[in-house]
Amino acid sequence: MVANTEFFNRAKKFLPGGVNSPVRAFKAVKTPPIVIKKGEGPYLEDVEGNRYVDFLMSWGPLILGHKHPVVVEEVNRAVEGGLSFGLTNPYEIELAEEVVESVPSIGKVRFVNSGTEAVMSAIRLARGISGRKYIVKFEGCYHGHYDSVLVNAGSGVATFAIPGTPGIPDEIAKLTFVLPYNDSEAVRELFSKEGEKIAAVIVEPVAGNMGVVLPKEDFLKTLREETSKYGALLIFDEVITGFRLSLGGAQEYFKIEPDLTTLGKIVGGGMPVGAYGGQKAFMERVAPEGEIYQAGTLSGNPIAMAAGLATIRVLKNTKPYKLLEERTASFVERISKLLTEKGIAHSYNQIGSMFTIFFTDKKVENYKDATSSNLELFAKFFKNLLKNGILIPPSQFEAWFLSIAHEDKVLEESLERIEKAIKEL
Ligand SMILES: *Cc1c(COP(=O)(O)O)cnc(C)c1O
């Protein structure tokens, strides 16, 4: 048996920080990272053979749990046919049909290879359609690592407190306005001054990357009204919420339709997939139907499409959303009760099968509230949980996810372990 540390030391020689994505290094929680051997249902196993109940779920894609048999079977079938053709295959057409049928505002969709790529392409399309340069984003929202949106972002960047990053020219950053999340007044004020210049507003309709933060009653409505009034496009970044809150994502949940939608995570069923879509008139501007260019050698890859297709079909056939929401609500309530009994100041936000417990007594409504959390305490909480066989996101500013594999008995077992971890805090 090779230890996690041994693997990771080797990784550090060949990969920057030992990882291919920064938060995997567990820096914010000051804990040596684990190296994963395999996953099964709600469980993960590291290279040392330690088993964890997984509440990270690959950062969101695995709403069916690890290795769901229907997904694995469909992927195996696709593999038999060959790994990549660089030409159109039936899987991508079928997945496109499912996406268009599920997501209210999407009439046509283009598949790409990551959420970042989806956002980058949607912003280019919005700029191409509107003939304008400026975009608006919200503090603490993360939209991937594309230059225009990697300013005041959440997740890794918030965790490491890097203000944007070196490597993004000022000239590019200056084309992005950043406003506080949930601040409708700030949105109206900006539009009254700069509305004619704004190509698009991009928002996580439920924020997941400063921890889970719900939109206030009027927030999304204000975005819809102001963008329409000034001829800007509204982009919902549903990379997390798409197929997570409902089949139609947050736009179906809140009954507000954006102009463009970005998808990722669940739509790829655990494979590297992103997508962007919107009403036909917009998407017909994308090459080769239109003049706004975007391409990808591996886009629509048959194996990736097969995983997404099988995932969405299982969701469509089983409609697990109500059950997932009930289980999650009761689960987080019980964790909160344990923390209260221990006298630990905290609050939580939950919607559907995603939630975050913040170590602050503030009700978290924006990034500033989220950053009032006690990060030392979070780090200790994370460490204690890991020791007791529970894996949660290694940052305060991320969402815990439940999957359909997190059945009642798994959650009971988890609560016992969580109780132990809290007692040791
Ligand atoms: C994960 C995420 C992205 C980026 O997706 P990648 O596949 O990691 O590039 C974009 N937007 C949101 C809301 C995300 O959660």
XYZ file of C-alpha atoms and ligand atoms in Angstrom:
440
model
C 0.000 0.000 0.000
C 1.280 3.446 -0.923
C 0.394 6.319 1.417
C -1.460 9.448 0.329
C 1.582 11.545 1.280
C 3.906 9.407 -0.779
C 1.738 9.789 -3.864
C 1.303 13.482 -3.277
C 5.016 14.113 -2.848
C 5.551 12.439 -6.189
C 2.737 14.525 -7.697
C 4.381 17.736 -6.512
C 7.482 16.959 -8.555
C 5.574 16.872 -11.816
C 2.382 18.914 -11.355
C 2.228 22.517 -10.083
C 1.286 22.160 -6.412
C 0.764 18.456 -7.053
C -2.639 19.067 -8.658
C -4.491 19.923 -11.836
C -6.911 22.284 -10.082
C -5.855 24.410 -7.068
C -8.430 23.555 -4.339
C -7.489 19.888 -4.573
C -4.297 20.740 -2.685
C -6.392 21.290 0.524
C -4.370 24.431 1.308
C -7.283 26.385 2.790
C -7.922 23.609 5.296
C -4.244 23.073 6.101
C -4.609 19.320 5.659
C -2.508 16.910 3.607
C -4.570 16.075 0.513
C -5.913 12.587 -0.112
C -5.375 10.733 -3.376
C -8.405 8.822 -4.620
C -8.417 5.242 -5.782
C -12.111 4.768 -6.513
C -15.700 5.753 -5.852
C -18.866 3.739 -5.416
C -22.333 5.206 -4.792
C -21.928 7.762 -1.970
C -18.454 6.504 -0.987
C -14.890 7.338 -1.916
C -11.810 5.286 -1.175
C -8.299 6.751 -1.071
C -5.075 4.978 -2.020
C -4.554 3.939 1.617
C -7.889 2.155 1.633
C -9.653 4.750 3.861
C -13.357 5.058 3.059
C -15.257 8.334 3.162
C -18.872 9.307 2.736
C -18.496 11.806 -0.102
C -20.289 15.166 0.078
C -18.010 16.764 -2.518
C -19.277 14.540 -5.345
C -16.665 15.753 -7.814
C -17.843 19.357 -7.111
C -21.359 18.682 -8.338
C -21.584 16.440 -11.422
C -22.383 13.201 -9.610
C -26.041 13.659 -8.717
C -26.498 9.905 -9.290
C -23.532 8.984 -7.084
C -20.287 7.380 -8.197
C -20.456 4.742 -10.912
C -24.206 4.616 -11.390
C -24.832 1.307 -13.243
C -26.926 2.860 -16.021
C -24.246 5.474 -16.728
C -21.410 2.958 -16.616
C -23.275 0.642 -18.985
C -23.959 3.404 -21.514
C -20.341 4.593 -21.357
C -19.074 1.047 -21.892
C -21.346 0.686 -24.902
C -20.034 3.954 -26.331
C -16.404 2.927 -25.740
C -16.968 -0.186 -27.837
C -17.699 2.085 -30.796
C -14.492 4.117 -30.541
C -13.260 7.019 -28.434
C -13.460 10.000 -30.775
C -14.374 10.725 -34.372
C -14.187 14.487 -34.684
C -17.419 14.190 -36.627
C -21.060 14.204 -35.575
C -22.295 11.142 -33.653
C -25.810 10.157 -32.535
C -25.096 10.657 -28.804
C -24.608 14.401 -29.143
C -27.878 14.772 -31.042
C -29.777 12.801 -28.416
C -28.220 14.769 -25.562
C -29.023 18.044 -27.357
C -32.661 16.930 -27.639
C -32.782 16.186 -23.912
C -31.237 19.544 -23.000
C -33.607 21.496 -25.242
C -36.577 19.579 -23.872
C -35.505 20.096 -20.252
C -34.248 23.680 -20.052
C -37.017 26.239 -20.676
C -34.982 28.989 -22.388
C -32.843 26.733 -24.594
C -33.950 26.227 -28.203
C -30.540 25.174 -29.499
C -27.379 24.155 -27.688
C -23.646 23.874 -28.441
C -21.518 21.386 -26.502
C -18.009 22.246 -25.334
C -15.566 20.576 -22.926
C -15.852 22.482 -19.637
C -17.887 25.071 -17.783
C -15.127 27.609 -18.350
C -15.353 27.094 -22.084
C -19.131 27.408 -22.004
C -18.913 30.755 -20.200
C -16.181 32.071 -22.490
C -18.239 31.143 -25.545
C -21.506 32.546 -24.165
C -19.818 35.866 -23.413
C -18.367 36.030 -26.904
C -21.805 35.307 -28.327
C -23.409 38.008 -26.154
C -20.769 40.516 -27.258
C -21.214 39.479 -30.881
C -24.989 39.773 -30.745
C -25.104 43.078 -28.878
C -22.071 44.662 -30.516
C -21.046 45.832 -27.017
C -17.992 45.168 -24.837
C -18.876 45.392 -21.171
C -20.117 42.610 -18.960
C -21.454 42.612 -15.414
C -20.703 39.951 -12.840
C -21.286 39.604 -9.112
C -18.737 39.462 -6.354
C -18.144 35.901 -5.159
C -19.722 34.282 -8.216
C -17.339 31.971 -10.045
C -17.740 31.382 -13.756
C -14.599 29.394 -14.514
C -11.133 30.792 -15.093
C -11.755 32.789 -18.278
C -10.082 36.236 -18.103
C -13.225 38.398 -18.200
C -14.866 36.630 -15.260
C -11.834 35.849 -13.097
C -12.145 39.116 -11.231
C -13.484 39.064 -7.670
C -14.439 35.412 -8.147
C -15.301 32.948 -5.382
C -14.054 29.381 -4.859
C -10.321 28.864 -5.289
C -9.645 32.520 -5.807
C -11.612 33.585 -2.733
C -10.032 30.800 -0.758
C -6.554 31.959 -1.655
C -7.552 35.618 -1.455
C -5.952 36.361 -4.814
C -7.583 39.488 -6.280
C -8.193 38.075 -9.744
C -4.803 36.809 -10.892
C -1.631 38.048 -12.552
C -1.801 37.338 -16.259
C -5.055 39.167 -16.922
C -4.397 42.515 -18.622
C -6.016 45.577 -16.968
C -7.571 46.383 -20.316
C -9.546 43.116 -20.161
C -10.452 43.358 -16.464
C -11.734 46.885 -17.044
C -14.433 45.544 -19.345
C -16.062 43.795 -16.399
C -18.225 45.577 -13.839
C -18.427 43.796 -10.489
C -21.416 44.315 -8.192
C -22.428 42.774 -4.849
C -24.679 39.710 -5.188
C -28.328 40.297 -4.263
C -28.008 44.076 -4.583
C -30.822 45.041 -6.974
C -30.352 48.733 -6.293
C -26.710 48.571 -7.405
C -27.839 46.846 -10.612
C -30.395 49.540 -11.402
C -27.890 52.278 -10.650
C -25.213 50.783 -12.918
C -27.672 50.308 -15.764
C -28.972 53.860 -15.474
C -25.392 55.108 -15.989
C -23.783 52.504 -18.270
C -26.703 50.443 -19.591
C -26.102 51.240 -23.260
C -22.564 49.817 -23.070
C -23.401 46.529 -21.399
C -23.337 43.376 -23.532
C -24.381 40.948 -20.802
C -24.992 40.286 -17.155
C -23.723 36.897 -16.012
C -24.922 35.427 -12.739
C -25.144 32.190 -10.827
C -28.931 32.151 -10.267
C -28.117 30.383 -7.011
C -24.535 31.107 -6.038
C -22.535 27.989 -5.264
C -19.002 29.323 -5.301
C -18.986 31.600 -2.258
C -20.773 28.796 -0.503
C -24.463 28.413 -1.324
C -26.200 31.806 -1.424
C -29.824 32.081 -2.504
C -31.069 34.930 -4.663
C -33.357 37.339 -2.823
C -36.961 37.521 -3.978
C -36.491 40.432 -6.409
C -32.864 39.959 -7.471
C -33.185 37.748 -10.557
C -36.323 39.628 -11.579
C -34.426 42.911 -11.482
C -31.672 41.410 -13.655
C -34.274 40.253 -16.162
C -35.966 43.661 -16.251
C -32.838 45.814 -16.479
C -31.124 43.717 -19.162
C -34.297 43.687 -21.282
C -34.795 47.410 -20.863
C -31.258 48.253 -22.019
C -30.816 45.596 -24.719
C -28.215 43.571 -22.797
C -28.293 39.781 -22.608
C -28.914 37.922 -19.370
C -26.697 34.859 -18.916
C -27.555 32.334 -16.228
C -24.486 30.326 -15.341
C -26.208 27.059 -14.461
C -23.061 24.947 -14.457
C -23.983 23.854 -10.908
C -27.752 24.441 -10.808
C -28.553 22.896 -14.214
C -30.189 19.488 -13.619
C -29.386 19.993 -9.891
C -32.368 22.069 -8.691
C -34.718 20.546 -11.248
C -34.445 19.156 -14.774
C -34.792 22.717 -16.049
C -32.353 24.121 -13.491
C -32.754 27.371 -11.547
C -34.629 29.051 -14.395
C -37.385 26.473 -14.049
C -37.210 26.566 -10.237
C -37.595 30.369 -10.094
C -39.562 30.725 -13.351
C -37.272 33.374 -14.821
C -35.837 32.852 -18.283
C -32.380 34.122 -19.225
C -31.255 34.802 -22.799
C -28.294 32.456 -22.622
C -27.561 29.555 -20.279
C -24.271 27.856 -19.527
C -24.204 24.245 -18.366
C -21.514 21.855 -17.185
C -21.000 19.367 -14.367
C -24.209 17.222 -14.315
C -24.777 17.568 -18.081
C -21.562 15.545 -18.548
C -22.433 12.926 -15.927
C -18.840 13.013 -14.615
C -17.109 13.484 -17.957
C -15.569 16.782 -19.173
C -18.557 18.516 -20.770
C -19.898 22.044 -20.899
C -22.683 23.556 -22.978
C -24.206 26.890 -23.840
C -27.628 27.516 -25.264
C -30.446 29.959 -25.733
C -33.371 30.716 -27.965
C -32.859 29.713 -31.600
C -32.461 33.264 -32.901
C -29.418 33.724 -30.643
C -27.829 30.309 -31.178
C -28.224 30.586 -34.937
C -25.612 33.330 -34.768
C -23.019 30.665 -33.793
C -20.770 29.310 -36.594
C -21.335 27.646 -39.000
C -24.981 28.771 -39.004
C -23.903 32.284 -38.071
C -20.738 34.317 -38.020
C -19.685 34.104 -34.354
C -16.901 31.561 -34.202
C -16.425 28.786 -31.674
C -15.078 25.255 -32.184
C -13.662 22.158 -30.455
C -11.768 19.061 -31.606
C -13.267 16.887 -28.865
C -16.586 18.740 -28.429
C -19.541 16.340 -28.484
C -17.197 13.456 -27.723
C -19.253 10.226 -27.852
C -18.105 8.852 -24.473
C -18.741 12.147 -22.693
C -22.120 12.562 -24.396
C -23.111 8.998 -23.476
C -22.398 9.694 -19.791
C -24.451 12.906 -19.864
C -27.278 11.286 -21.772
C -27.563 8.328 -19.395
C -27.470 10.679 -16.390
C -30.233 12.917 -17.683
C -32.391 9.953 -18.684
C -32.134 8.488 -15.182
C -33.084 11.892 -13.734
C -36.017 12.164 -16.128
C -37.271 8.670 -15.376
C -36.869 8.809 -11.606
C -37.562 12.509 -10.850
C -35.593 12.441 -7.590
C -35.717 16.191 -6.909
C -38.396 16.309 -4.226
C -36.895 13.430 -2.279
C -33.394 14.902 -2.597
C -34.612 18.279 -1.340
C -36.400 16.759 1.683
C -33.449 14.583 2.634
C -31.008 17.456 2.281
C -33.134 19.894 4.299
C -33.483 17.467 7.183
C -29.799 16.489 7.024
C -28.482 20.046 7.260
C -31.009 20.909 9.969
C -29.700 18.061 12.092
C -26.070 19.088 11.583
C -27.034 22.624 12.533
C -28.665 21.325 15.728
C -25.463 19.486 16.667
C -23.446 22.669 16.150
C -25.918 24.678 18.230
C -25.719 22.141 21.061
C -21.952 22.565 21.002
C -22.427 26.351 21.151
C -20.845 27.034 17.757
C -21.959 30.180 15.913
C -23.082 29.287 12.414
C -25.759 29.709 9.786
C -26.631 27.719 6.702
C -28.117 28.101 3.239
C -29.753 25.169 1.487
C -31.727 24.659 -1.694
C -32.470 21.359 -3.408
C -29.587 18.966 -2.794
C -26.931 21.629 -2.170
C -26.032 23.536 0.979
C -23.284 25.308 2.902
C -22.802 25.681 6.633
C -21.073 29.001 7.356
C -19.185 29.523 10.591
C -20.703 32.944 11.158
C -23.935 33.916 12.907
C -24.766 36.191 9.956
C -27.415 35.143 7.475
C -25.210 34.923 4.369
C -26.640 36.906 1.445
C -23.500 37.978 -0.389
C -19.748 37.532 -0.569
C -19.022 39.981 2.255
C -21.266 38.004 4.611
C -19.610 34.747 3.519
C -16.141 36.097 4.266
C -17.153 36.912 7.834
C -16.916 33.142 8.489
C -14.386 31.722 10.922
C -12.040 29.966 8.504
C -9.841 28.521 11.258
C -12.844 26.766 12.699
C -13.892 25.565 9.257
C -10.427 24.088 8.702
C -10.667 22.221 12.000
C -14.176 21.012 11.161
C -12.971 19.732 7.790
C -10.018 17.938 9.359
C -12.136 16.283 12.082
C -14.684 15.165 9.523
C -12.026 13.672 7.267
C -10.559 11.780 10.221
C -14.028 10.385 10.903
C -14.589 9.274 7.317
C -16.558 12.225 5.960
C -15.340 14.199 2.946
C -16.761 17.693 2.466
C -15.492 20.437 0.131
C -12.048 21.591 1.350
C -13.131 25.242 1.514
C -15.738 27.286 3.389
C -16.749 28.824 0.068
C -18.126 25.707 -1.615
C -21.308 23.637 -1.654
C -21.917 20.232 -0.120
C -23.815 17.986 -2.529
C -26.102 15.042 -1.931
C -26.724 12.429 -4.603
C -29.480 9.856 -4.957
C -26.997 7.365 -3.502
C -27.063 9.254 -0.169
C -29.940 7.200 1.159
C -31.352 7.572 4.658
C -29.110 4.930 6.162
C -26.014 6.588 4.664
C -27.098 9.910 6.128
C -27.730 8.342 9.557
C -24.256 6.821 9.495
C -22.871 10.197 8.404
C -24.627 12.080 11.208
C -23.065 9.795 13.807
C -19.637 10.546 12.395
C -20.376 14.254 12.080
C -21.526 14.319 15.704
C -18.191 12.810 16.767
C -16.275 15.341 14.674
C -18.230 18.235 16.196
C -17.666 16.954 19.745
C -13.922 17.015 19.056
C -14.010 20.628 17.804
C -17.589 24.757 -11.945
C -18.146 26.028 -12.463
C -17.676 26.622 -13.634
C -16.449 26.124 -14.355
O -16.602 24.856 -14.861
P -15.271 24.017 -15.226
O -15.809 22.777 -15.850
O -14.573 23.798 -13.922
O -14.478 24.847 -16.157
C -18.349 27.721 -14.138
N -19.418 28.228 -13.502
C -19.886 27.706 -12.357
C -21.100 28.286 -11.730
C -19.247 26.592 -11.785
O -19.686 26.106 -10.623
